[in-house]
């Protein structure tokens, strides 16, 4: 069996990934989120608030039966608030960075710790990153810094498992600007807190947003053909 552990499966890219994977009976999906939208025999809901440190500390990865592939996809993330530094609420920063940065790192740590023993089994960690990791969008200090941190964690973990000769493929991929609820939040930003608002409004009005389903199909294809994953940090 192929086991997929995905955060944020209740909507957006995470939901699209799960929907596609569940069409194949060889896939078992563990969805980590606060709410569940699936009723499928191969879907296992793990109710977790990834912005809650105590729930992260208690999180346990499942024991798996005869795995041929084990995948962790760190997808869940939040913009937090699109505001300039100095205008943000401290609680917003803390909650968002817990979800965007601490949770993926904790899950990567637990995933490697749990499944590192058997080098005969292929294991993949895919972190969903963004162009905001390397582009300083004003108003996006929470999201951009979180994705930048995730990219560095990805590169370090990839180097560490390589040095230990452990059978992990660890990458971060940006799927592009997708048509999700996050983009609605972007387009509702206040212009004086986001100077590039018009660009994102135009992407939507000109139908240039990426479908989550199309992005999900491409990501799954890459994971199932790991020889295509030639770069640690990349975009679709």
C-alpha atoms as a printed R data frame, in Angstrom:
    type eleno elety resid chain resno       x      y       z
1   ATOM     1    CA   UNK     A     1   0.000  0.000   0.000
2   ATOM     2    CA   UNK     A     2   0.954  3.620  -0.515
3   ATOM     3    CA   UNK     A     3   0.367  5.796   2.537
4   ATOM     4    CA   UNK     A     4  -0.127  9.553   2.264
5   ATOM     5    CA   UNK     A     5  -0.168 11.778   5.340
6   ATOM     6    CA   UNK     A     6  -1.461 15.209   4.347
7   ATOM     7    CA   UNK     A     7  -2.120 18.345   6.373
8   ATOM     8    CA   UNK     A     8  -5.008 20.632   5.535
9   ATOM     9    CA   UNK     A     9  -7.256 18.138   3.734
10  ATOM    10    CA   UNK     A    10 -10.508 19.978   4.456
11  ATOM    11    CA   UNK     A    11 -10.099 22.457   1.584
12  ATOM    12    CA   UNK     A    12  -7.931 23.769  -1.229
13  ATOM    13    CA   UNK     A    13  -4.896 21.842  -2.402
14  ATOM    14    CA   UNK     A    14  -4.993 19.368   0.479
15  ATOM    15    CA   UNK     A    15  -8.565 18.363  -0.347
16  ATOM    16    CA   UNK     A    16  -7.737 18.084  -4.052
17  ATOM    17    CA   UNK     A    17  -4.771 15.825  -3.283
18  ATOM    18    CA   UNK     A    18  -6.893 13.525  -1.142
19  ATOM    19    CA   UNK     A    19  -9.735 13.377  -3.681
20  ATOM    20    CA   UNK     A    20  -7.392 12.299  -6.473
21  ATOM    21    CA   UNK     A    21  -5.478  9.794  -4.355
22  ATOM    22    CA   UNK     A    22  -8.643  8.113  -3.081
23  ATOM    23    CA   UNK     A    23  -9.635  7.176  -6.624
24  ATOM    24    CA   UNK     A    24  -6.924  4.487  -6.437
25  ATOM    25    CA   UNK     A    25  -7.555  1.692  -3.932
26  ATOM    26    CA   UNK     A    26  -3.796  1.259  -3.454
27  ATOM    27    CA   UNK     A    27  -3.670  4.623  -1.674
28  ATOM    28    CA   UNK     A    28  -4.482  5.210   1.979
29  ATOM    29    CA   UNK     A    29  -4.771  8.841   3.061
30  ATOM    30    CA   UNK     A    30  -4.383 10.185   6.586
31  ATOM    31    CA   UNK     A    31  -5.824 13.695   6.672
32  ATOM    32    CA   UNK     A    32  -4.604 16.031   9.407
33  ATOM    33    CA   UNK     A    33  -6.905 19.001   9.925
34  ATOM    34    CA   UNK     A    34  -9.438 20.525  12.279
35  ATOM    35    CA   UNK     A    35 -12.450 19.399  10.235
36  ATOM    36    CA   UNK     A    36 -13.230 16.427   8.007
37  ATOM    37    CA   UNK     A    37 -14.985 16.512   4.629
38  ATOM    38    CA   UNK     A    38 -14.393 12.872   3.582
39  ATOM    39    CA   UNK     A    39 -16.323  9.639   4.027
40  ATOM    40    CA   UNK     A    40 -14.169  6.981   2.383
41  ATOM    41    CA   UNK     A    41 -12.839  3.614   3.642
42  ATOM    42    CA   UNK     A    42  -9.266  4.547   2.699
43  ATOM    43    CA   UNK     A    43  -9.393  7.950   4.379
44  ATOM    44    CA   UNK     A    44  -8.438  8.275   8.037
45  ATOM    45    CA   UNK     A    45  -9.133 11.591   9.722
46  ATOM    46    CA   UNK     A    46  -6.665 12.788  12.354
47  ATOM    47    CA   UNK     A    47  -8.333 15.726  14.091
48  ATOM    48    CA   UNK     A    48  -5.551 18.143  14.964
49  ATOM    49    CA   UNK     A    49  -5.225 21.894  15.284
50  ATOM    50    CA   UNK     A    50  -1.715 22.448  13.952
51  ATOM    51    CA   UNK     A    51  -1.597 25.945  15.435
52  ATOM    52    CA   UNK     A    52  -1.940 24.437  18.928
53  ATOM    53    CA   UNK     A    53   1.479 23.629  20.395
54  ATOM    54    CA   UNK     A    54   0.059 21.133  22.886
55  ATOM    55    CA   UNK     A    55  -1.635 19.148  20.127
56  ATOM    56    CA   UNK     A    56   1.617 19.131  18.162
57  ATOM    57    CA   UNK     A    57   3.467 17.775  21.191
58  ATOM    58    CA   UNK     A    58   0.909 14.963  21.503
59  ATOM    59    CA   UNK     A    59   0.851 14.051  17.800
60  ATOM    60    CA   UNK     A    60   1.781 10.457  16.927
61  ATOM    61    CA   UNK     A    61   2.363  9.058  13.452
62  ATOM    62    CA   UNK     A    62   0.417  5.863  12.686
63  ATOM    63    CA   UNK     A    63   1.804  2.356  12.476
64  ATOM    64    CA   UNK     A    64   1.533  1.194   8.860
65  ATOM    65    CA   UNK     A    65   0.944 -2.274   7.412
66  ATOM    66    CA   UNK     A    66   3.218 -3.398   4.552
67  ATOM    67    CA   UNK     A    67   3.998  0.059   3.159
68  ATOM    68    CA   UNK     A    68   5.684  0.379  -0.225
69  ATOM    69    CA   UNK     A    69   5.632  4.191  -0.100
70  ATOM    70    CA   UNK     A    70   5.118  6.637   2.774
71  ATOM    71    CA   UNK     A    71   4.541 10.311   2.001
72  ATOM    72    CA   UNK     A    72   4.186 13.354   4.237
73  ATOM    73    CA   UNK     A    73   2.781 16.467   2.568
74  ATOM    74    CA   UNK     A    74   2.998 19.623   4.658
75  ATOM    75    CA   UNK     A    75   0.303 21.658   2.946
76  ATOM    76    CA   UNK     A    76  -1.611 23.504   5.676
77  ATOM    77    CA   UNK     A    77  -0.721 27.184   5.982
78  ATOM    78    CA   UNK     A    78  -2.220 30.588   6.644
79  ATOM    79    CA   UNK     A    79  -1.527 34.146   5.571
80  ATOM    80    CA   UNK     A    80  -2.342 35.167   9.124
81  ATOM    81    CA   UNK     A    81  -3.000 38.804   8.357
82  ATOM    82    CA   UNK     A    82  -1.904 40.998   5.481
83  ATOM    83    CA   UNK     A    83  -0.622 43.951   7.442
84  ATOM    84    CA   UNK     A    84   2.631 45.788   7.875
85  ATOM    85    CA   UNK     A    85   4.930 44.848  10.729
86  ATOM    86    CA   UNK     A    86   4.044 47.200  13.539
87  ATOM    87    CA   UNK     A    87   0.325 46.858  12.810
88  ATOM    88    CA   UNK     A    88   0.026 43.114  13.467
89  ATOM    89    CA   UNK     A    89  -1.429 41.520  16.588
90  ATOM    90    CA   UNK     A    90   1.192 39.475  18.439
91  ATOM    91    CA   UNK     A    91  -1.276 36.611  18.848
92  ATOM    92    CA   UNK     A    92  -1.766 36.504  15.068
93  ATOM    93    CA   UNK     A    93   1.988 36.190  14.519
94  ATOM    94    CA   UNK     A    94   2.338 33.423  17.102
95  ATOM    95    CA   UNK     A    95  -0.626 31.343  15.896
96  ATOM    96    CA   UNK     A    96   0.261 31.688  12.214
97  ATOM    97    CA   UNK     A    97   3.950 30.916  12.642
98  ATOM    98    CA   UNK     A    98   3.079 27.857  14.708
99  ATOM    99    CA   UNK     A    99   1.002 26.543  11.800
100 ATOM   100    CA   UNK     A   100   3.325 27.686   9.009
101 ATOM   101    CA   UNK     A   101   6.752 26.932  10.468
102 ATOM   102    CA   UNK     A   102   6.730 25.018  13.736
103 ATOM   103    CA   UNK     A   103   4.113 22.428  12.731
104 ATOM   104    CA   UNK     A   104   5.856 21.345   9.498
105 ATOM   105    CA   UNK     A   105   9.182 21.092  11.324
106 ATOM   106    CA   UNK     A   106   7.660 19.044  14.145
107 ATOM   107    CA   UNK     A   107   5.917 16.753  11.652
108 ATOM   108    CA   UNK     A   108   9.090 16.298   9.592
109 ATOM   109    CA   UNK     A   109  10.995 15.459  12.758
110 ATOM   110    CA   UNK     A   110   8.384 12.937  13.854
111 ATOM   111    CA   UNK     A   111   8.054 11.415  10.374
112 ATOM   112    CA   UNK     A   112  11.798 10.798  10.036
113 ATOM   113    CA   UNK     A   113  12.016  9.491  13.598
114 ATOM   114    CA   UNK     A   114   9.085  7.101  13.069
115 ATOM   115    CA   UNK     A   115   9.914  5.689   9.633
116 ATOM   116    CA   UNK     A   116  13.715  5.925   9.242
117 ATOM   117    CA   UNK     A   117  14.537  2.314  10.114
118 ATOM   118    CA   UNK     A   118  13.608  0.522   6.872
119 ATOM   119    CA   UNK     A   119  15.654  1.753   3.910
120 ATOM   120    CA   UNK     A   120  13.801 -0.630   1.587
121 ATOM   121    CA   UNK     A   121  10.705  1.571   1.790
122 ATOM   122    CA   UNK     A   122  10.535  4.764  -0.256
123 ATOM   123    CA   UNK     A   123   9.696  7.807   1.861
124 ATOM   124    CA   UNK     A   124   8.947 11.304   0.613
125 ATOM   125    CA   UNK     A   125   8.424 14.590   2.421
126 ATOM   126    CA   UNK     A   126   6.847 17.273   0.257
127 ATOM   127    CA   UNK     A   127   6.586 20.749   1.725
128 ATOM   128    CA   UNK     A   128   4.313 23.153  -0.130
129 ATOM   129    CA   UNK     A   129   6.216 26.399  -0.491
130 ATOM   130    CA   UNK     A   130   5.612 29.679  -2.297
131 ATOM   131    CA   UNK     A   131   7.297 32.366  -4.322
132 ATOM   132    CA   UNK     A   132   6.727 34.521  -1.235
133 ATOM   133    CA   UNK     A   133   9.620 32.634   0.386
134 ATOM   134    CA   UNK     A   134  12.077 34.595  -1.734
135 ATOM   135    CA   UNK     A   135  10.069 37.700  -2.706
136 ATOM   136    CA   UNK     A   136   9.498 40.330   0.008
137 ATOM   137    CA   UNK     A   137   5.811 41.115  -0.567
138 ATOM   138    CA   UNK     A   138   4.843 43.989   1.711
139 ATOM   139    CA   UNK     A   139   2.168 42.973   4.192
140 ATOM   140    CA   UNK     A   140   3.185 39.321   3.961
141 ATOM   141    CA   UNK     A   141   5.828 39.176   6.684
142 ATOM   142    CA   UNK     A   142   4.075 36.269   8.416
143 ATOM   143    CA   UNK     A   143   3.540 34.094   5.355
144 ATOM   144    CA   UNK     A   144   6.763 34.931   3.516
145 ATOM   145    CA   UNK     A   145   9.010 34.384   6.519
146 ATOM   146    CA   UNK     A   146   7.265 31.107   7.314
147 ATOM   147    CA   UNK     A   147   7.782 29.770   3.801
148 ATOM   148    CA   UNK     A   148  11.409 30.952   3.779
149 ATOM   149    CA   UNK     A   149  12.009 29.090   7.029
150 ATOM   150    CA   UNK     A   150  10.328 25.988   5.621
151 ATOM   151    CA   UNK     A   151  12.593 26.086   2.571
152 ATOM   152    CA   UNK     A   152  15.708 26.145   4.746
153 ATOM   153    CA   UNK     A   153  14.390 23.370   7.001
154 ATOM   154    CA   UNK     A   154  13.732 21.345   3.836
155 ATOM   155    CA   UNK     A   155  17.276 21.830   2.555
156 ATOM   156    CA   UNK     A   156  18.874 20.981   5.890
157 ATOM   157    CA   UNK     A   157  16.746 17.867   6.445
158 ATOM   158    CA   UNK     A   158  17.492 16.687   2.900
159 ATOM   159    CA   UNK     A   159  21.220 17.070   3.555
160 ATOM   160    CA   UNK     A   160  20.983 15.314   6.919
161 ATOM   161    CA   UNK     A   161  19.148 12.255   5.588
162 ATOM   162    CA   UNK     A   162  21.597 12.109   2.684
163 ATOM   163    CA   UNK     A   163  24.574 12.120   5.065
164 ATOM   164    CA   UNK     A   164  22.959  9.344   7.108
165 ATOM   165    CA   UNK     A   165  22.152  7.403   3.922
166 ATOM   166    CA   UNK     A   166  18.480  7.215   4.859
167 ATOM   167    CA   UNK     A   167  15.949  6.545   2.120
168 ATOM   168    CA   UNK     A   168  14.077  9.856   2.223
169 ATOM   169    CA   UNK     A   169  13.372 12.281  -0.589
170 ATOM   170    CA   UNK     A   170  12.730 15.701   0.924
171 ATOM   171    CA   UNK     A   171  11.655 18.592  -1.296
172 ATOM   172    CA   UNK     A   172   9.707 21.839  -1.257
173 ATOM   173    CA   UNK     A   173   7.622 22.760  -4.297
174 ATOM   174    CA   UNK     A   174   5.678 25.919  -5.081
175 ATOM   175    CA   UNK     A   175   2.486 25.073  -7.003
176 ATOM   176    CA   UNK     A   176   2.000 28.651  -8.192
177 ATOM   177    CA   UNK     A   177  -0.856 31.032  -7.409
178 ATOM   178    CA   UNK     A   178  -3.838 28.738  -6.879
179 ATOM   179    CA   UNK     A   179  -7.555 29.437  -6.928
180 ATOM   180    CA   UNK     A   180  -8.199 28.858  -3.216
181 ATOM   181    CA   UNK     A   181  -9.711 30.663  -0.275
182 ATOM   182    CA   UNK     A   182  -6.315 32.148   0.488
183 ATOM   183    CA   UNK     A   183  -6.512 34.139  -2.742
184 ATOM   184    CA   UNK     A   184  -9.866 35.558  -1.657
185 ATOM   185    CA   UNK     A   185  -8.126 36.836   1.460
186 ATOM   186    CA   UNK     A   186  -5.365 38.358  -0.674
187 ATOM   187    CA   UNK     A   187  -7.857 40.187  -2.897
188 ATOM   188    CA   UNK     A   188  -9.650 41.537   0.173
189 ATOM   189    CA   UNK     A   189  -6.463 43.059   1.571
190 ATOM   190    CA   UNK     A   190  -6.300 46.779   2.248
191 ATOM   191    CA   UNK     A   191  -4.288 48.539  -0.488
192 ATOM   192    CA   UNK     A   192  -2.241 50.488   2.049
193 ATOM   193    CA   UNK     A   193  -1.057 47.179   3.518
194 ATOM   194    CA   UNK     A   194  -0.330 45.460   0.187
195 ATOM   195    CA   UNK     A   195   1.070 47.434  -2.736
196 ATOM   196    CA   UNK     A   196   0.807 44.490  -5.157
197 ATOM   197    CA   UNK     A   197  -2.932 43.999  -4.709
198 ATOM   198    CA   UNK     A   198  -3.754 44.882  -8.330
199 ATOM   199    CA   UNK     A   199  -1.488 42.103  -9.620
200 ATOM   200    CA   UNK     A   200  -3.426 39.449  -7.718
201 ATOM   201    CA   UNK     A   201  -6.779 40.951  -8.668
202 ATOM   202    CA   UNK     A   202  -5.722 40.737 -12.312
203 ATOM   203    CA   UNK     A   203  -4.647 37.107 -11.969
204 ATOM   204    CA   UNK     A   204  -8.181 36.255 -10.864
205 ATOM   205    CA   UNK     A   205 -10.016 38.427 -13.396
206 ATOM   206    CA   UNK     A   206  -7.867 37.073 -16.248
207 ATOM   207    CA   UNK     A   207  -8.409 33.438 -15.135
208 ATOM   208    CA   UNK     A   208  -4.697 32.908 -14.545
209 ATOM   209    CA   UNK     A   209  -5.050 31.200 -11.176
210 ATOM   210    CA   UNK     A   210  -3.957 27.563 -11.012
211 ATOM   211    CA   UNK     A   211  -6.653 24.963 -10.315
212 ATOM   212    CA   UNK     A   212  -5.895 23.046  -7.089
213 ATOM   213    CA   UNK     A   213  -6.848 19.797  -8.865
214 ATOM   214    CA   UNK     A   214  -4.359 20.382 -11.684
215 ATOM   215    CA   UNK     A   215  -1.622 21.264  -9.200
216 ATOM   216    CA   UNK     A   216  -2.472 18.173  -7.140
217 ATOM   217    CA   UNK     A   217  -2.232 15.870 -10.162
218 ATOM   218    CA   UNK     A   218   1.202 17.247 -11.047
219 ATOM   219    CA   UNK     A   219   2.481 16.912  -7.481
220 ATOM   220    CA   UNK     A   220   1.280 13.318  -7.190
221 ATOM   221    CA   UNK     A   221   2.933 12.462 -10.506
222 ATOM   222    CA   UNK     A   222   6.234 13.882  -9.258
223 ATOM   223    CA   UNK     A   223   6.065 11.895  -6.027
224 ATOM   224    CA   UNK     A   224   5.284  8.657  -7.869
225 ATOM   225    CA   UNK     A   225   8.198  9.353 -10.229
226 ATOM   226    CA   UNK     A   226  10.858 10.592  -7.787
227 ATOM   227    CA   UNK     A   227  13.588 10.653 -10.440
228 ATOM   228    CA   UNK     A   228  11.825 13.826 -11.631
229 ATOM   229    CA   UNK     A   229  12.497 15.491  -8.275
230 ATOM   230    CA   UNK     A   230  15.950 16.758  -9.170
231 ATOM   231    CA   UNK     A   231  15.898 19.961  -7.093
232 ATOM   232    CA   UNK     A   232  15.282 20.371  -3.374
233 ATOM   233    CA   UNK     A   233  13.441 23.680  -3.876
234 ATOM   234    CA   UNK     A   234  11.414 24.116  -7.065
235 ATOM   235    CA   UNK     A   235   8.095 25.175  -8.550
236 ATOM   236    CA   UNK     A   236   5.586 23.484 -10.831
